[in-house]
Amino acid sequence: MSGGVRVDLQDVSVIYKGGVVALQGVSLAVEPGEFVALLGPSGSGKSTLLRTINGLVPYTNGEVSVGGVRVGPRTWKVVRAEVAMVFQTAALVPRATVLDNVLAGALRGLDPWRAALGWWPLAWRQEACALLAEVGLREDHLYRKALSLSGGEQQRVGIARAFMAKPKVLLADEPVASLDPTTSRDVLALIRRLAADRKCAVLCSLHQMDLARAYADRVVALRAATVRWCGVMENFDEGVQAKIFDHEHN
Ligand code: ADP
């Protein structure tokens, strides 16, 4: 098992070209094996925050570190080897098989031309099959084209692909926003279980507070680019929720 690392943000600000302040003085930490839900209205900076952690968005001030390594242009490669991302839709290669989509998650360390020829090491194939079983897909799914799966099944494949990379940190950007309530719960339970088994740190943006309550260890709530609340879910009461989500446009 890969084991996790700590993610640390200290006083981080992001100003996009054109002057939009997307994060301002944000500090937070996620410990190995911890599942932290990132809540906040649309436009509050959740996606930006997740993207600073793997260097997709450069920060303007403060410091982001993953496993003690400062995230910056010189370390992006090292950091991205430890961080996997899951998005709202799985963004699979539609005409490739389910198995090949999962195997693609392990591409680090192997020339892409080998993959293009279908030369996957046997150990990887075994690992991908085991992961697909873990996310609840059957053997007869393996050689089906990704486009033939339902949205929930595709997200399961996306999760298997993410874990195929043996991440120490998983960033999930609204991973259940396009799924029905039951499938959303299944998918979050899956992320939580796979991450906990591997001591992988999870930072997951969500819209629904009931889902955060059911699956997160802790909540970080953003509003207008700043952290407005941070704590364990039990203390995330209606008063706090109202402060963060009411009057979204102020
Ligand atoms: P959330 O994920 O909470 O919806 P985002 O991080 O996507 O929030 O956006 C935070 C703010 O930054 C918003 O005002 C958004 O319009 C702005 N923003 C996001 N991406 C860019 C970009 N590439 N360039 C300029 N502004 C951006």
PDB file of C-alpha atoms and ligand atoms in Angstrom:
ATOM      1  CA  MET A   1       0.000   0.000   0.000  1.00  0.00           C
ATOM      2  CA  SER A   2       1.243   3.449  -0.906  1.00  0.00           C
ATOM      3  CA  GLY A   3       0.618   5.360   2.368  1.00  0.00           C
ATOM      4  CA  GLY A   4      -0.309   8.985   2.483  1.00  0.00           C
ATOM      5  CA  VAL A   5       1.297  12.330   3.085  1.00  0.00           C
ATOM      6  CA  ARG A   6       0.183  15.614   4.599  1.00  0.00           C
ATOM      7  CA  VAL A   7      -1.101  18.480   2.504  1.00  0.00           C
ATOM      8  CA  ASP A   8      -0.437  21.909   3.935  1.00  0.00           C
ATOM      9  CA  LEU A   9      -1.563  25.337   2.806  1.00  0.00           C
ATOM     10  CA  GLN A  10      -0.253  28.372   4.653  1.00  0.00           C
ATOM     11  CA  ASP A  11      -1.684  31.805   3.971  1.00  0.00           C
ATOM     12  CA  VAL A  12      -2.277  30.993   0.286  1.00  0.00           C
ATOM     13  CA  SER A  13      -3.633  33.561  -2.143  1.00  0.00           C
ATOM     14  CA  VAL A  14      -4.447  33.218  -5.822  1.00  0.00           C
ATOM     15  CA  ILE A  15      -5.089  36.184  -8.070  1.00  0.00           C
ATOM     16  CA  TYR A  16      -5.991  35.305 -11.635  1.00  0.00           C
ATOM     17  CA  LYS A  17      -4.922  37.403 -14.591  1.00  0.00           C
ATOM     18  CA  GLY A  18      -7.419  40.203 -14.796  1.00  0.00           C
ATOM     19  CA  GLY A  19      -7.357  40.629 -11.025  1.00  0.00           C
ATOM     20  CA  VAL A  20      -9.937  38.098  -9.747  1.00  0.00           C
ATOM     21  CA  VAL A  21      -8.966  37.172  -6.184  1.00  0.00           C
ATOM     22  CA  ALA A  22      -9.906  33.479  -6.045  1.00  0.00           C
ATOM     23  CA  LEU A  23      -8.190  32.654  -2.725  1.00  0.00           C
ATOM     24  CA  GLN A  24      -7.089  34.979   0.004  1.00  0.00           C
ATOM     25  CA  GLY A  25      -4.950  33.996   2.994  1.00  0.00           C
ATOM     26  CA  VAL A  26      -6.133  30.376   3.010  1.00  0.00           C
ATOM     27  CA  SER A  27      -4.556  28.011   5.531  1.00  0.00           C
ATOM     28  CA  LEU A  28      -5.502  24.377   6.021  1.00  0.00           C
ATOM     29  CA  ALA A  29      -4.011  20.923   6.394  1.00  0.00           C
ATOM     30  CA  VAL A  30      -5.148  17.442   5.430  1.00  0.00           C
ATOM     31  CA  GLU A  31      -3.536  14.528   7.248  1.00  0.00           C
ATOM     32  CA  PRO A  32      -2.735  11.132   5.710  1.00  0.00           C
ATOM     33  CA  GLY A  33      -5.880   8.991   5.710  1.00  0.00           C
ATOM     34  CA  GLU A  34      -8.151  11.942   6.454  1.00  0.00           C
ATOM     35  CA  PHE A  35     -11.205  12.817   4.335  1.00  0.00           C
ATOM     36  CA  VAL A  36     -11.795  16.572   4.324  1.00  0.00           C
ATOM     37  CA  ALA A  37     -14.839  18.020   2.581  1.00  0.00           C
ATOM     38  CA  LEU A  38     -14.451  21.391   0.938  1.00  0.00           C
ATOM     39  CA  LEU A  39     -17.776  23.205   1.046  1.00  0.00           C
ATOM     40  CA  GLY A  40     -18.827  26.602  -0.214  1.00  0.00           C
ATOM     41  CA  PRO A  41     -21.042  28.314  -2.747  1.00  0.00           C
ATOM     42  CA  SER A  42     -20.225  28.351  -6.410  1.00  0.00           C
ATOM     43  CA  GLY A  43     -17.342  30.726  -7.137  1.00  0.00           C
ATOM     44  CA  SER A  44     -15.985  30.608  -3.565  1.00  0.00           C
ATOM     45  CA  GLY A  45     -12.635  29.187  -4.713  1.00  0.00           C
ATOM     46  CA  LYS A  46     -12.964  25.408  -4.146  1.00  0.00           C
ATOM     47  CA  SER A  47     -11.744  24.373  -7.547  1.00  0.00           C
ATOM     48  CA  THR A  48      -8.907  26.888  -7.455  1.00  0.00           C
ATOM     49  CA  LEU A  49      -7.817  25.582  -4.060  1.00  0.00           C
ATOM     50  CA  LEU A  50      -7.723  21.974  -5.277  1.00  0.00           C
ATOM     51  CA  ARG A  51      -5.748  23.010  -8.346  1.00  0.00           C
ATOM     52  CA  THR A  52      -3.064  24.860  -6.396  1.00  0.00           C
ATOM     53  CA  ILE A  53      -2.203  21.566  -4.701  1.00  0.00           C
ATOM     54  CA  ASN A  54      -1.045  19.827  -7.876  1.00  0.00           C
ATOM     55  CA  GLY A  55       0.280  22.983  -9.503  1.00  0.00           C
ATOM     56  CA  LEU A  56      -2.470  23.408 -12.098  1.00  0.00           C
ATOM     57  CA  VAL A  57      -3.008  26.922 -10.722  1.00  0.00           C
ATOM     58  CA  PRO A  58       0.062  28.836  -9.492  1.00  0.00           C
ATOM     59  CA  TYR A  59      -0.430  30.659  -6.211  1.00  0.00           C
ATOM     60  CA  THR A  60       0.517  34.276  -5.800  1.00  0.00           C
ATOM     61  CA  ASN A  61       1.316  34.289  -2.108  1.00  0.00           C
ATOM     62  CA  GLY A  62       1.907  31.872   0.784  1.00  0.00           C
ATOM     63  CA  GLU A  63       2.991  28.259   0.554  1.00  0.00           C
ATOM     64  CA  VAL A  64       1.454  24.946  -0.521  1.00  0.00           C
ATOM     65  CA  SER A  65       3.298  21.742   0.333  1.00  0.00           C
ATOM     66  CA  VAL A  66       2.610  18.066  -0.284  1.00  0.00           C
ATOM     67  CA  GLY A  67       4.519  15.665   1.953  1.00  0.00           C
ATOM     68  CA  GLY A  68       6.812  18.530   2.948  1.00  0.00           C
ATOM     69  CA  VAL A  69       7.676  19.409  -0.668  1.00  0.00           C
ATOM     70  CA  ARG A  70       6.846  22.977  -1.621  1.00  0.00           C
ATOM     71  CA  VAL A  71       4.588  22.983  -4.681  1.00  0.00           C
ATOM     72  CA  GLY A  72       6.105  25.147  -7.402  1.00  0.00           C
ATOM     73  CA  PRO A  73       7.282  24.991 -11.017  1.00  0.00           C
ATOM     74  CA  ARG A  74      10.426  23.059 -10.083  1.00  0.00           C
ATOM     75  CA  THR A  75       8.531  20.421  -8.093  1.00  0.00           C
ATOM     76  CA  TRP A  76       5.336  19.982 -10.145  1.00  0.00           C
ATOM     77  CA  LYS A  77       6.539  16.692 -11.576  1.00  0.00           C
ATOM     78  CA  VAL A  78       7.410  15.248  -8.164  1.00  0.00           C
ATOM     79  CA  VAL A  79       4.160  16.480  -6.631  1.00  0.00           C
ATOM     80  CA  ARG A  80       1.964  15.247  -9.479  1.00  0.00           C
ATOM     81  CA  ALA A  81       3.440  11.771  -9.043  1.00  0.00           C
ATOM     82  CA  GLU A  82       1.857  11.712  -5.580  1.00  0.00           C
ATOM     83  CA  VAL A  83      -1.439  13.446  -6.269  1.00  0.00           C
ATOM     84  CA  ALA A  84      -4.391  12.042  -8.243  1.00  0.00           C
ATOM     85  CA  MET A  85      -7.506  13.922  -9.253  1.00  0.00           C
ATOM     86  CA  VAL A  86     -11.122  12.901  -9.723  1.00  0.00           C
ATOM     87  CA  PHE A  87     -13.507  15.247 -11.503  1.00  0.00           C
ATOM     88  CA  GLN A  88     -17.257  15.695 -11.918  1.00  0.00           C
ATOM     89  CA  THR A  89     -17.228  13.356 -14.870  1.00  0.00           C
ATOM     90  CA  ALA A  90     -14.689  10.585 -15.185  1.00  0.00           C
ATOM     91  CA  ALA A  91     -13.388  11.898 -18.549  1.00  0.00           C
ATOM     92  CA  LEU A  92     -12.547   8.397 -19.738  1.00  0.00           C
ATOM     93  CA  VAL A  93     -11.285   7.620 -23.219  1.00  0.00           C
ATOM     94  CA  PRO A  94     -14.736   6.699 -24.574  1.00  0.00           C
ATOM     95  CA  ARG A  95     -13.721   4.105 -27.174  1.00  0.00           C
ATOM     96  CA  ALA A  96     -11.038   2.449 -25.042  1.00  0.00           C
ATOM     97  CA  THR A  97     -11.926  -0.510 -22.861  1.00  0.00           C
ATOM     98  CA  VAL A  98     -12.623  -0.142 -19.166  1.00  0.00           C
ATOM     99  CA  LEU A  99      -9.413  -2.053 -18.402  1.00  0.00           C
ATOM    100  CA  ASP A 100      -7.264   0.173 -20.631  1.00  0.00           C
ATOM    101  CA  ASN A 101      -8.775   3.277 -19.061  1.00  0.00           C
ATOM    102  CA  VAL A 102      -7.777   2.063 -15.610  1.00  0.00           C
ATOM    103  CA  LEU A 103      -4.320   0.982 -16.775  1.00  0.00           C
ATOM    104  CA  ALA A 104      -3.745   4.479 -18.154  1.00  0.00           C
ATOM    105  CA  GLY A 105      -3.707   5.675 -14.523  1.00  0.00           C
ATOM    106  CA  ALA A 106      -0.385   3.896 -14.031  1.00  0.00           C
ATOM    107  CA  LEU A 107       1.322   5.457 -17.028  1.00  0.00           C
ATOM    108  CA  ARG A 108       3.885   7.290 -14.969  1.00  0.00           C
ATOM    109  CA  GLY A 109       7.113   5.445 -15.424  1.00  0.00           C
ATOM    110  CA  LEU A 110       6.261   3.754 -18.695  1.00  0.00           C
ATOM    111  CA  ASP A 111       6.659   5.172 -22.186  1.00  0.00           C
ATOM    112  CA  PRO A 112       3.252   6.075 -23.607  1.00  0.00           C
ATOM    113  CA  TRP A 113       4.085   4.280 -26.903  1.00  0.00           C
ATOM    114  CA  ARG A 114       4.207   0.987 -25.055  1.00  0.00           C
ATOM    115  CA  ALA A 115       0.756   1.654 -23.699  1.00  0.00           C
ATOM    116  CA  ALA A 116      -0.464   2.609 -27.153  1.00  0.00           C
ATOM    117  CA  LEU A 117       0.594  -0.830 -28.316  1.00  0.00           C
ATOM    118  CA  GLY A 118      -1.223  -2.413 -25.409  1.00  0.00           C
ATOM    119  CA  TRP A 119       1.993  -3.602 -23.751  1.00  0.00           C
ATOM    120  CA  TRP A 120       0.897  -3.408 -20.209  1.00  0.00           C
ATOM    121  CA  PRO A 121       2.998  -5.292 -17.667  1.00  0.00           C
ATOM    122  CA  LEU A 122       1.155  -8.314 -16.291  1.00  0.00           C
ATOM    123  CA  ALA A 123       1.453  -7.020 -12.723  1.00  0.00           C
ATOM    124  CA  TRP A 124      -0.359  -3.854 -13.778  1.00  0.00           C
ATOM    125  CA  ARG A 125      -3.131  -5.801 -15.453  1.00  0.00           C
ATOM    126  CA  GLN A 126      -3.611  -7.811 -12.284  1.00  0.00           C
ATOM    127  CA  GLU A 127      -3.644  -4.646 -10.209  1.00  0.00           C
ATOM    128  CA  ALA A 128      -6.169  -2.972 -12.521  1.00  0.00           C
ATOM    129  CA  CYS A 129      -8.456  -6.015 -12.381  1.00  0.00           C
ATOM    130  CA  ALA A 130      -8.229  -6.078  -8.587  1.00  0.00           C
ATOM    131  CA  LEU A 131      -9.076  -2.357  -8.424  1.00  0.00           C
ATOM    132  CA  LEU A 132     -12.019  -2.795 -10.769  1.00  0.00           C
ATOM    133  CA  ALA A 133     -13.331  -5.541  -8.522  1.00  0.00           C
ATOM    134  CA  GLU A 134     -12.806  -3.263  -5.509  1.00  0.00           C
ATOM    135  CA  VAL A 135     -14.901  -0.498  -7.099  1.00  0.00           C
ATOM    136  CA  GLY A 136     -17.661  -3.017  -7.721  1.00  0.00           C
ATOM    137  CA  LEU A 137     -17.369  -3.692 -11.452  1.00  0.00           C
ATOM    138  CA  ARG A 138     -17.726  -7.192 -12.775  1.00  0.00           C
ATOM    139  CA  GLU A 139     -15.356  -9.134 -14.999  1.00  0.00           C
ATOM    140  CA  ASP A 140     -17.653  -8.699 -17.963  1.00  0.00           C
ATOM    141  CA  HIS A 141     -17.131  -4.928 -17.678  1.00  0.00           C
ATOM    142  CA  LEU A 142     -13.376  -5.145 -18.306  1.00  0.00           C
ATOM    143  CA  TYR A 143     -13.423  -5.299 -22.099  1.00  0.00           C
ATOM    144  CA  ARG A 144     -16.452  -3.122 -22.666  1.00  0.00           C
ATOM    145  CA  LYS A 145     -15.930   0.309 -24.146  1.00  0.00           C
ATOM    146  CA  ALA A 146     -16.076   3.032 -21.522  1.00  0.00           C
ATOM    147  CA  LEU A 147     -18.853   4.837 -23.393  1.00  0.00           C
ATOM    148  CA  SER A 148     -21.201   1.879 -22.844  1.00  0.00           C
ATOM    149  CA  LEU A 149     -21.204   2.344 -19.049  1.00  0.00           C
ATOM    150  CA  SER A 150     -23.623   4.387 -16.957  1.00  0.00           C
ATOM    151  CA  GLY A 151     -22.450   7.650 -15.360  1.00  0.00           C
ATOM    152  CA  GLY A 152     -22.018   5.967 -11.980  1.00  0.00           C
ATOM    153  CA  GLU A 153     -20.057   3.080 -13.489  1.00  0.00           C
ATOM    154  CA  GLN A 154     -17.853   5.517 -15.384  1.00  0.00           C
ATOM    155  CA  GLN A 155     -17.095   7.387 -12.175  1.00  0.00           C
ATOM    156  CA  ARG A 156     -16.144   4.059 -10.558  1.00  0.00           C
ATOM    157  CA  VAL A 157     -13.710   3.467 -13.426  1.00  0.00           C
ATOM    158  CA  GLY A 158     -12.373   7.012 -12.922  1.00  0.00           C
ATOM    159  CA  ILE A 159     -11.773   6.241  -9.260  1.00  0.00           C
ATOM    160  CA  ALA A 160     -10.038   2.955 -10.089  1.00  0.00           C
ATOM    161  CA  ARG A 161      -7.863   4.864 -12.596  1.00  0.00           C
ATOM    162  CA  ALA A 162      -6.980   7.457  -9.944  1.00  0.00           C
ATOM    163  CA  PHE A 163      -5.968   4.783  -7.427  1.00  0.00           C
ATOM    164  CA  MET A 164      -4.001   2.891 -10.074  1.00  0.00           C
ATOM    165  CA  ALA A 165      -1.472   5.730  -9.814  1.00  0.00           C
ATOM    166  CA  LYS A 166      -0.929   4.865  -6.114  1.00  0.00           C
ATOM    167  CA  PRO A 167      -1.630   8.413  -4.995  1.00  0.00           C
ATOM    168  CA  LYS A 168      -0.693   9.704  -1.575  1.00  0.00           C
ATOM    169  CA  VAL A 169      -3.224  12.499  -1.948  1.00  0.00           C
ATOM    170  CA  LEU A 170      -6.566  12.415  -3.773  1.00  0.00           C
ATOM    171  CA  LEU A 171      -8.187  15.652  -4.901  1.00  0.00           C
ATOM    172  CA  ALA A 172     -11.827  15.270  -5.858  1.00  0.00           C
ATOM    173  CA  ASP A 173     -13.508  18.221  -7.575  1.00  0.00           C
ATOM    174  CA  GLU A 174     -17.302  17.798  -7.244  1.00  0.00           C
ATOM    175  CA  PRO A 175     -17.000  14.054  -7.940  1.00  0.00           C
ATOM    176  CA  VAL A 176     -20.717  13.368  -7.489  1.00  0.00           C
ATOM    177  CA  ALA A 177     -22.235  16.533  -8.952  1.00  0.00           C
ATOM    178  CA  SER A 178     -23.679  14.701 -11.960  1.00  0.00           C
ATOM    179  CA  LEU A 179     -24.851  11.562 -10.157  1.00  0.00           C
ATOM    180  CA  ASP A 180     -28.169  10.653  -8.556  1.00  0.00           C
ATOM    181  CA  PRO A 181     -28.331  10.627  -4.728  1.00  0.00           C
ATOM    182  CA  THR A 182     -27.923   6.862  -4.279  1.00  0.00           C
ATOM    183  CA  THR A 183     -25.028   6.607  -6.709  1.00  0.00           C
ATOM    184  CA  SER A 184     -23.451   9.692  -5.099  1.00  0.00           C
ATOM    185  CA  ARG A 185     -23.419   7.930  -1.757  1.00  0.00           C
ATOM    186  CA  ASP A 186     -21.935   4.759  -3.250  1.00  0.00           C
ATOM    187  CA  VAL A 187     -19.198   6.708  -5.003  1.00  0.00           C
ATOM    188  CA  LEU A 188     -18.255   8.729  -1.908  1.00  0.00           C
ATOM    189  CA  ALA A 189     -18.251   5.592   0.241  1.00  0.00           C
ATOM    190  CA  LEU A 190     -15.937   4.029  -2.304  1.00  0.00           C
ATOM    191  CA  ILE A 191     -13.524   6.973  -2.340  1.00  0.00           C
ATOM    192  CA  ARG A 192     -13.527   6.994   1.437  1.00  0.00           C
ATOM    193  CA  ARG A 193     -12.846   3.256   1.736  1.00  0.00           C
ATOM    194  CA  LEU A 194     -10.132   3.043  -0.903  1.00  0.00           C
ATOM    195  CA  ALA A 195      -8.386   6.122   0.495  1.00  0.00           C
ATOM    196  CA  ALA A 196      -8.617   4.960   4.114  1.00  0.00           C
ATOM    197  CA  ASP A 197      -7.190   1.525   3.223  1.00  0.00           C
ATOM    198  CA  ARG A 198      -4.183   3.270   1.651  1.00  0.00           C
ATOM    199  CA  LYS A 199      -3.884   6.102   4.207  1.00  0.00           C
ATOM    200  CA  CYS A 200      -4.372   8.481   1.291  1.00  0.00           C
ATOM    201  CA  ALA A 201      -5.335  12.066   2.206  1.00  0.00           C
ATOM    202  CA  VAL A 202      -8.571  13.201   0.521  1.00  0.00           C
ATOM    203  CA  LEU A 203      -9.721  16.742  -0.154  1.00  0.00           C
ATOM    204  CA  CYS A 204     -13.128  16.607  -1.809  1.00  0.00           C
ATOM    205  CA  SER A 205     -15.309  19.528  -2.872  1.00  0.00           C
ATOM    206  CA  LEU A 206     -19.031  18.928  -2.445  1.00  0.00           C
ATOM    207  CA  HIS A 207     -22.241  20.863  -2.692  1.00  0.00           C
ATOM    208  CA  GLN A 208     -24.391  18.744  -0.437  1.00  0.00           C
ATOM    209  CA  MET A 209     -23.957  19.082   3.291  1.00  0.00           C
ATOM    210  CA  ASP A 210     -25.676  15.773   4.035  1.00  0.00           C
ATOM    211  CA  LEU A 211     -23.027  13.984   1.977  1.00  0.00           C
ATOM    212  CA  ALA A 212     -20.237  15.840   3.748  1.00  0.00           C
ATOM    213  CA  ARG A 213     -21.817  14.865   7.046  1.00  0.00           C
ATOM    214  CA  ALA A 214     -21.993  11.206   6.047  1.00  0.00           C
ATOM    215  CA  TYR A 215     -18.499  10.784   4.610  1.00  0.00           C
ATOM    216  CA  ALA A 216     -16.112  13.522   5.768  1.00  0.00           C
ATOM    217  CA  ASP A 217     -13.998  13.574   8.897  1.00  0.00           C
ATOM    218  CA  ARG A 218     -13.723  17.318   8.757  1.00  0.00           C
ATOM    219  CA  VAL A 219     -15.074  20.319   6.850  1.00  0.00           C
ATOM    220  CA  VAL A 220     -13.364  23.379   5.440  1.00  0.00           C
ATOM    221  CA  ALA A 221     -15.916  25.933   4.294  1.00  0.00           C
ATOM    222  CA  LEU A 222     -14.986  28.659   1.870  1.00  0.00           C
ATOM    223  CA  ARG A 223     -16.825  31.811   1.062  1.00  0.00           C
ATOM    224  CA  ALA A 224     -15.639  34.663  -1.155  1.00  0.00           C
ATOM    225  CA  ALA A 225     -12.077  33.278  -1.426  1.00  0.00           C
ATOM    226  CA  THR A 226     -11.509  32.868   2.317  1.00  0.00           C
ATOM    227  CA  VAL A 227     -11.898  30.032   4.826  1.00  0.00           C
ATOM    228  CA  ARG A 228     -14.949  30.937   6.887  1.00  0.00           C
ATOM    229  CA  TRP A 229     -15.167  27.820   8.975  1.00  0.00           C
ATOM    230  CA  CYS A 230     -13.128  24.724   9.666  1.00  0.00           C
ATOM    231  CA  GLY A 231     -13.879  21.892  12.040  1.00  0.00           C
ATOM    232  CA  VAL A 232     -15.393  18.480  12.640  1.00  0.00           C
ATOM    233  CA  MET A 233     -18.771  17.805  11.074  1.00  0.00           C
ATOM    234  CA  GLU A 234     -20.667  17.577  14.380  1.00  0.00           C
ATOM    235  CA  ASN A 235     -20.032  21.282  14.968  1.00  0.00           C
ATOM    236  CA  PHE A 236     -21.132  22.309  11.492  1.00  0.00           C
ATOM    237  CA  ASP A 237     -24.554  23.449  12.638  1.00  0.00           C
ATOM    238  CA  GLU A 238     -27.278  25.429  10.928  1.00  0.00           C
ATOM    239  CA  GLY A 239     -25.901  28.761  12.097  1.00  0.00           C
ATOM    240  CA  VAL A 240     -22.557  28.058  10.484  1.00  0.00           C
ATOM    241  CA  GLN A 241     -24.212  26.752   7.326  1.00  0.00           C
ATOM    242  CA  ALA A 242     -26.317  29.878   6.974  1.00  0.00           C
ATOM    243  CA  LYS A 243     -23.265  32.111   7.258  1.00  0.00           C
ATOM    244  CA  ILE A 244     -21.549  30.288   4.447  1.00  0.00           C
ATOM    245  CA  PHE A 245     -24.376  29.602   2.042  1.00  0.00           C
ATOM    246  CA  ASP A 246     -26.883  32.433   2.491  1.00  0.00           C
ATOM    247  CA  HIS A 247     -26.649  35.570   0.394  1.00  0.00           C
ATOM    248  CA  GLU A 248     -24.350  33.837  -2.049  1.00  0.00           C
ATOM    249  CA  HIS A 249     -23.817  36.977  -4.028  1.00  0.00           C
ATOM    250  CA  ASN A 250     -22.451  39.355  -1.428  1.00  0.00           C
TER     251      ASN A 250
HETATM  252  P1  ADP B   1     -15.683  27.179  -7.095  1.00  0.00           P
HETATM  253  O1  ADP B   1     -14.917  25.940  -7.426  1.00  0.00           O
HETATM  254  O2  ADP B   1     -15.951  27.326  -5.630  1.00  0.00           O
HETATM  255  O3  ADP B   1     -16.939  27.336  -7.915  1.00  0.00           O
HETATM  256  P2  ADP B   1     -13.571  28.571  -8.512  1.00  0.00           P
HETATM  257  O4  ADP B   1     -12.281  28.261  -7.850  1.00  0.00           O
HETATM  258  O5  ADP B   1     -13.906  27.856  -9.777  1.00  0.00           O
HETATM  259  O6  ADP B   1     -14.753  28.438  -7.444  1.00  0.00           O
HETATM  260  O7  ADP B   1     -13.595  30.136  -8.843  1.00  0.00           O
HETATM  261  C1  ADP B   1     -13.247  31.135  -7.884  1.00  0.00           C
HETATM  262  C2  ADP B   1     -13.267  32.502  -8.582  1.00  0.00           C
HETATM  263  O8  ADP B   1     -12.195  32.572  -9.531  1.00  0.00           O
HETATM  264  C3  ADP B   1     -14.531  32.786  -9.353  1.00  0.00           C
HETATM  265  O9  ADP B   1     -14.807  34.165  -9.238  1.00  0.00           O
HETATM  266  C4  ADP B   1     -14.166  32.424 -10.784  1.00  0.00           C
HETATM  267  O10 ADP B   1     -14.913  33.173 -11.707  1.00  0.00           O
HETATM  268  C5  ADP B   1     -12.691  32.827 -10.833  1.00  0.00           C
HETATM  269  N1  ADP B   1     -11.903  32.022 -11.790  1.00  0.00           N
HETATM  270  C6  ADP B   1     -11.808  30.672 -11.824  1.00  0.00           C
HETATM  271  N2  ADP B   1     -10.949  30.288 -12.789  1.00  0.00           N
HETATM  272  C7  ADP B   1     -10.495  31.423 -13.390  1.00  0.00           C
HETATM  273  C8  ADP B   1      -9.585  31.700 -14.465  1.00  0.00           C
HETATM  274  N3  ADP B   1      -8.965  30.716 -15.113  1.00  0.00           N
HETATM  275  N4  ADP B   1      -9.360  32.999 -14.784  1.00  0.00           N
HETATM  276  C9  ADP B   1      -9.977  34.003 -14.123  1.00  0.00           C
HETATM  277  N5  ADP B   1     -10.833  33.824 -13.101  1.00  0.00           N
HETATM  278  C10 ADP B   1     -11.096  32.547 -12.728  1.00  0.00           C
END
